[in-house]
Amino acid sequence: MSKVLLARHGNTFGPGDKVVWVGAKEDLPLVHKGEEQAAALGNALREARLTPERIITGPLLRTRRAAELVAVLCGFHGRIEIDERLREIDYGSWGGKSCDEIIAEFGARAHRTWNEEHRRPDGVDWSPDEATLRANALAVMQEAALSRRFALVITSNGVLRYMHGVLGGDAHDAKVKTGNICAVDIKAGQRLFWNEAPSAERLRTSLNPTPRPGF
C-alpha cells in the first residue's frame, strides 16, 4: 500500500477564547469541538469499515488526544506511535500571539507570506530549519506508506504544509483546516485529495484497501 491518510488535529480554542498561533511550545489540549472533530474521523473510518494498520502522531497533547479518540472509534487496537518529526513548528517570537499582534510587530507582508502564500517569511526565528522540515515530512510519509493496508498520520497545520510542499504543486491550497483530512499516494508522488472534512465515501474511494471483514 503506497497510500497514506493525513489528518490535522481539531480545535484548541473554544467560543470566546483568544485565538493565537500555536506551535511546538504552545502545548494546548483539544477543546470540546476539537474532540468532536477527531470523533468525526473515527466514525467516518468506522462507517467505511476501514482500520489503519498504523496510527502515527506527533507528541503534543492535541495530536495525541486526537489519535486516541480516532483509534477507539475505528477499532484500532495497536500501539499509537509517537513520532517527534510530527511535532508542530516552533514559531518562536510568533508563538502565542494573535494574527493582529503578529502583524503589528512583524508586518502584514510577513504574516501574508505564511498565512496566504504558505512560504516561510524571511528573518523569522522559527525552528527547525526548512531543510529539516522538508526532509522530515517526506520521510514520515514514505515510511508510513510501507504499511500493508494504510497508515493514518495525525499532525499539525505547519507540518502538513511541508508535506504538501514536498509533493509539489500549487502552494496556495496547502492549508488544512482543523479536523480535516488529506490522502496521498507516495509511490505516484501525488495528493489524492487535500483539506476535506472526513467522509466515509471519500475514504473508501481514495484509499481503497481491502475492508476488514465482519465489522
Short mmCIF file of C-alpha atoms in Angstrom, two decimals:
data_model
loop_
_atom_site.label_atom_id
_atom_site.label_comp_id
_atom_site.label_asym_id
_atom_site.label_seq_id
_atom_site.Cartn_x
_atom_site.Cartn_y
_atom_site.Cartn_z
CA MET A 1 0.00 0.00 0.00
CA SER A 2 1.53 3.32 -1.06
CA LYS A 3 -1.33 5.48 0.22
CA VAL A 4 -1.29 7.45 3.45
CA LEU A 5 -4.11 9.24 5.25
CA LEU A 6 -3.10 12.54 6.85
CA ALA A 7 -5.14 14.46 9.41
CA ARG A 8 -4.91 17.73 11.27
CA HIS A 9 -5.94 17.75 14.92
CA GLY A 10 -9.14 19.55 15.91
CA ASN A 11 -9.78 22.89 17.60
CA THR A 12 -7.75 24.06 20.57
CA PHE A 13 -9.85 27.20 21.10
CA GLY A 14 -13.48 27.45 22.15
CA PRO A 15 -16.03 30.23 21.75
CA GLY A 16 -14.76 33.46 23.28
CA ASP A 17 -11.15 32.28 23.58
CA LYS A 18 -8.35 34.47 22.26
CA VAL A 19 -7.04 32.72 19.14
CA VAL A 20 -3.25 32.74 18.94
CA TRP A 21 -0.56 30.98 16.95
CA VAL A 22 0.01 27.56 18.45
CA GLY A 23 3.37 25.98 17.75
CA ALA A 24 5.65 23.45 19.39
CA LYS A 25 5.85 25.39 22.66
CA GLU A 26 2.10 26.02 22.97
CA ASP A 27 1.02 22.55 24.05
CA LEU A 28 -2.73 23.11 24.23
CA PRO A 29 -5.31 20.34 24.63
CA LEU A 30 -8.28 19.87 22.35
CA VAL A 31 -11.43 21.71 23.36
CA HIS A 32 -14.83 20.01 23.12
CA LYS A 33 -15.20 20.93 19.45
CA GLY A 34 -11.75 19.52 18.74
CA GLU A 35 -12.70 16.20 20.30
CA GLU A 36 -15.85 16.14 18.18
CA GLN A 37 -13.71 16.68 15.08
CA ALA A 38 -11.47 13.75 15.98
CA ALA A 39 -14.56 11.64 16.59
CA ALA A 40 -15.85 12.55 13.14
CA LEU A 41 -12.76 10.99 11.58
CA GLY A 42 -13.01 7.89 13.74
CA ASN A 43 -16.67 7.47 12.86
CA ALA A 44 -16.01 8.00 9.14
CA LEU A 45 -13.38 5.25 9.19
CA ARG A 46 -15.76 3.00 11.09
CA GLU A 47 -18.56 3.66 8.59
CA ALA A 48 -16.18 2.93 5.72
CA ARG A 49 -15.14 -0.29 7.51
CA LEU A 50 -11.51 0.76 7.32
CA THR A 51 -8.96 0.46 10.10
CA PRO A 52 -5.43 1.80 9.63
CA GLU A 53 -2.60 -0.63 10.13
CA ARG A 54 -0.68 2.08 11.96
CA ILE A 55 -1.60 5.34 13.67
CA ILE A 56 1.33 7.73 13.89
CA THR A 57 1.03 11.06 15.66
CA GLY A 58 3.03 14.00 16.91
CA PRO A 59 3.99 14.27 20.60
CA LEU A 60 1.83 17.27 21.55
CA LEU A 61 -1.36 16.93 23.59
CA ARG A 62 -3.66 17.97 20.76
CA THR A 63 -2.40 15.38 18.29
CA ARG A 64 -2.08 12.57 20.82
CA ARG A 65 -5.63 13.07 22.07
CA ALA A 66 -6.96 13.12 18.51
CA ALA A 67 -5.17 9.84 17.80
CA GLU A 68 -6.62 8.23 20.93
CA LEU A 69 -10.19 9.18 20.01
CA VAL A 70 -9.85 8.02 16.40
CA ALA A 71 -8.29 4.73 17.48
CA VAL A 72 -11.17 3.83 19.80
CA LEU A 73 -13.88 4.68 17.28
CA CYS A 74 -12.36 2.96 14.25
CA GLY A 75 -11.45 -0.26 16.05
CA PHE A 76 -7.67 0.20 16.07
CA HIS A 77 -6.09 -2.00 18.75
CA GLY A 78 -2.40 -1.46 18.05
CA ARG A 79 0.07 0.89 19.69
CA ILE A 80 -0.23 4.53 18.73
CA GLU A 81 3.22 5.60 17.57
CA ILE A 82 4.61 8.96 18.71
CA ASP A 83 6.97 10.49 16.16
CA GLU A 84 8.95 13.61 17.08
CA ARG A 85 9.21 14.52 13.40
CA LEU A 86 5.49 15.33 13.53
CA ARG A 87 5.90 17.95 16.26
CA GLU A 88 4.49 21.27 15.11
CA ILE A 89 6.86 24.02 14.01
CA ASP A 90 8.25 26.18 16.81
CA TYR A 91 7.04 29.62 15.73
CA GLY A 92 9.49 31.38 18.02
CA SER A 93 8.54 35.01 18.66
CA TRP A 94 5.25 34.50 16.78
CA GLY A 95 4.04 31.74 19.08
CA GLY A 96 1.26 32.64 21.48
CA LYS A 97 0.41 35.84 19.60
CA SER A 98 -2.76 36.65 17.69
CA CYS A 99 -2.67 37.47 13.99
CA ASP A 100 -3.25 41.15 14.80
CA GLU A 101 -0.35 41.15 17.25
CA ILE A 102 1.92 39.46 14.70
CA ILE A 103 1.00 41.97 12.01
CA ALA A 104 1.62 44.87 14.40
CA GLU A 105 5.03 43.54 15.44
CA PHE A 106 6.35 41.85 12.30
CA GLY A 107 4.33 43.40 9.47
CA ALA A 108 1.43 42.43 7.25
CA ARG A 109 3.75 41.23 4.49
CA ALA A 110 5.48 38.68 6.72
CA HIS A 111 2.14 37.43 8.02
CA ARG A 112 0.70 37.14 4.50
CA THR A 113 3.77 35.27 3.24
CA TRP A 114 2.97 32.34 5.53
CA ASN A 115 -0.76 32.62 6.03
CA GLU A 116 -1.74 33.09 2.38
CA GLU A 117 1.31 32.20 0.28
CA HIS A 118 2.45 29.33 2.52
CA ARG A 119 6.09 30.36 2.41
CA ARG A 120 8.32 30.89 5.41
CA PRO A 121 8.90 34.63 5.91
CA ASP A 122 12.47 35.93 5.82
CA GLY A 123 14.20 36.53 9.11
CA VAL A 124 11.85 34.59 11.43
CA ASP A 125 13.20 32.73 14.44
CA TRP A 126 11.27 29.53 13.71
CA SER A 127 12.67 26.03 14.06
CA PRO A 128 13.52 23.51 12.74
CA ASP A 129 15.02 24.90 9.54
CA GLU A 130 13.40 24.49 6.13
CA ALA A 131 15.58 21.58 5.04
CA THR A 132 14.83 19.60 8.19
CA LEU A 133 11.08 20.18 7.94
CA ARG A 134 11.00 19.09 4.31
CA ALA A 135 13.15 16.01 4.98
CA ASN A 136 11.02 15.02 7.96
CA ALA A 137 7.76 15.50 6.05
CA LEU A 138 8.89 13.28 3.19
CA ALA A 139 10.47 10.62 5.39
CA VAL A 140 7.39 10.22 7.61
CA MET A 141 5.11 9.78 4.60
CA GLN A 142 7.49 7.36 2.88
CA GLU A 143 7.80 5.21 5.99
CA ALA A 144 4.05 5.28 6.61
CA ALA A 145 3.45 4.16 3.03
CA LEU A 146 5.23 0.87 3.74
CA SER A 147 2.16 -0.32 5.65
CA ARG A 148 0.33 -3.28 4.13
CA ARG A 149 -3.05 -1.53 4.34
CA PHE A 150 -2.69 2.17 5.05
CA ALA A 151 -1.37 4.33 7.86
CA LEU A 152 -3.02 7.32 9.49
CA VAL A 153 -0.70 10.23 10.32
CA ILE A 154 -2.03 12.94 12.65
CA THR A 155 -0.13 16.19 12.92
CA SER A 156 -0.49 19.98 12.81
CA ASN A 157 -1.01 22.67 10.20
CA GLY A 158 2.61 23.73 9.74
CA VAL A 159 3.90 20.19 9.26
CA LEU A 160 1.08 19.44 6.82
CA ARG A 161 2.08 22.43 4.70
CA TYR A 162 5.53 20.90 4.31
CA MET A 163 4.00 17.55 3.42
CA HIS A 164 2.01 19.36 0.74
CA GLY A 165 5.16 21.12 -0.44
CA VAL A 166 7.33 18.05 -0.92
CA LEU A 167 4.66 16.61 -3.22
CA GLY A 168 4.84 19.70 -5.44
CA GLY A 169 2.00 21.65 -6.99
CA ASP A 170 0.35 24.96 -6.21
CA ALA A 171 1.26 26.10 -2.70
CA HIS A 172 -1.85 28.24 -2.38
CA ASP A 173 -4.04 25.27 -1.41
CA ALA A 174 -1.64 23.92 1.21
CA LYS A 175 -3.55 24.91 4.35
CA VAL A 176 -5.56 22.24 6.17
CA LYS A 177 -8.45 23.26 8.43
CA THR A 178 -8.70 21.81 11.92
CA GLY A 179 -10.19 18.32 11.85
CA ASN A 180 -9.80 17.94 8.10
CA ILE A 181 -8.01 15.15 6.27
CA CYS A 182 -5.85 14.54 3.22
CA ALA A 183 -4.77 11.44 1.32
CA VAL A 184 -1.57 10.95 -0.64
CA ASP A 185 -0.13 8.28 -2.89
CA ILE A 186 3.58 8.30 -2.17
CA LYS A 187 4.53 5.92 -4.98
CA ALA A 188 2.82 8.18 -7.51
CA GLY A 189 4.06 11.30 -5.71
CA GLN A 190 0.64 12.94 -5.68
CA ARG A 191 -2.15 14.16 -3.47
CA LEU A 192 -5.37 12.19 -3.87
CA PHE A 193 -7.31 14.91 -2.07
CA TRP A 194 -6.42 17.71 0.32
CA ASN A 195 -8.16 19.56 3.13
CA GLU A 196 -11.54 17.84 3.18
CA ALA A 197 -13.92 17.04 6.02
CA PRO A 198 -13.92 13.32 6.94
CA SER A 199 -16.26 11.30 4.72
CA ALA A 200 -16.71 7.54 4.67
CA GLU A 201 -17.34 7.54 0.94
CA ARG A 202 -14.25 9.63 0.24
CA LEU A 203 -12.14 7.34 2.38
CA ARG A 204 -13.42 4.22 0.61
CA THR A 205 -12.86 5.52 -2.89
CA SER A 206 -9.48 7.14 -2.23
CA LEU A 207 -7.73 4.63 -0.02
CA ASN A 208 -9.37 1.54 -1.49
CA PRO A 209 -7.68 -1.08 0.68
CA THR A 210 -9.49 -4.32 1.41
CA PRO A 211 -12.08 -3.57 4.10
CA ARG A 212 -11.81 -5.52 7.31
CA PRO A 213 -14.37 -8.32 7.29
CA GLY A 214 -17.19 -8.86 9.74
CA PHE A 215 -17.16 -5.44 11.36
#
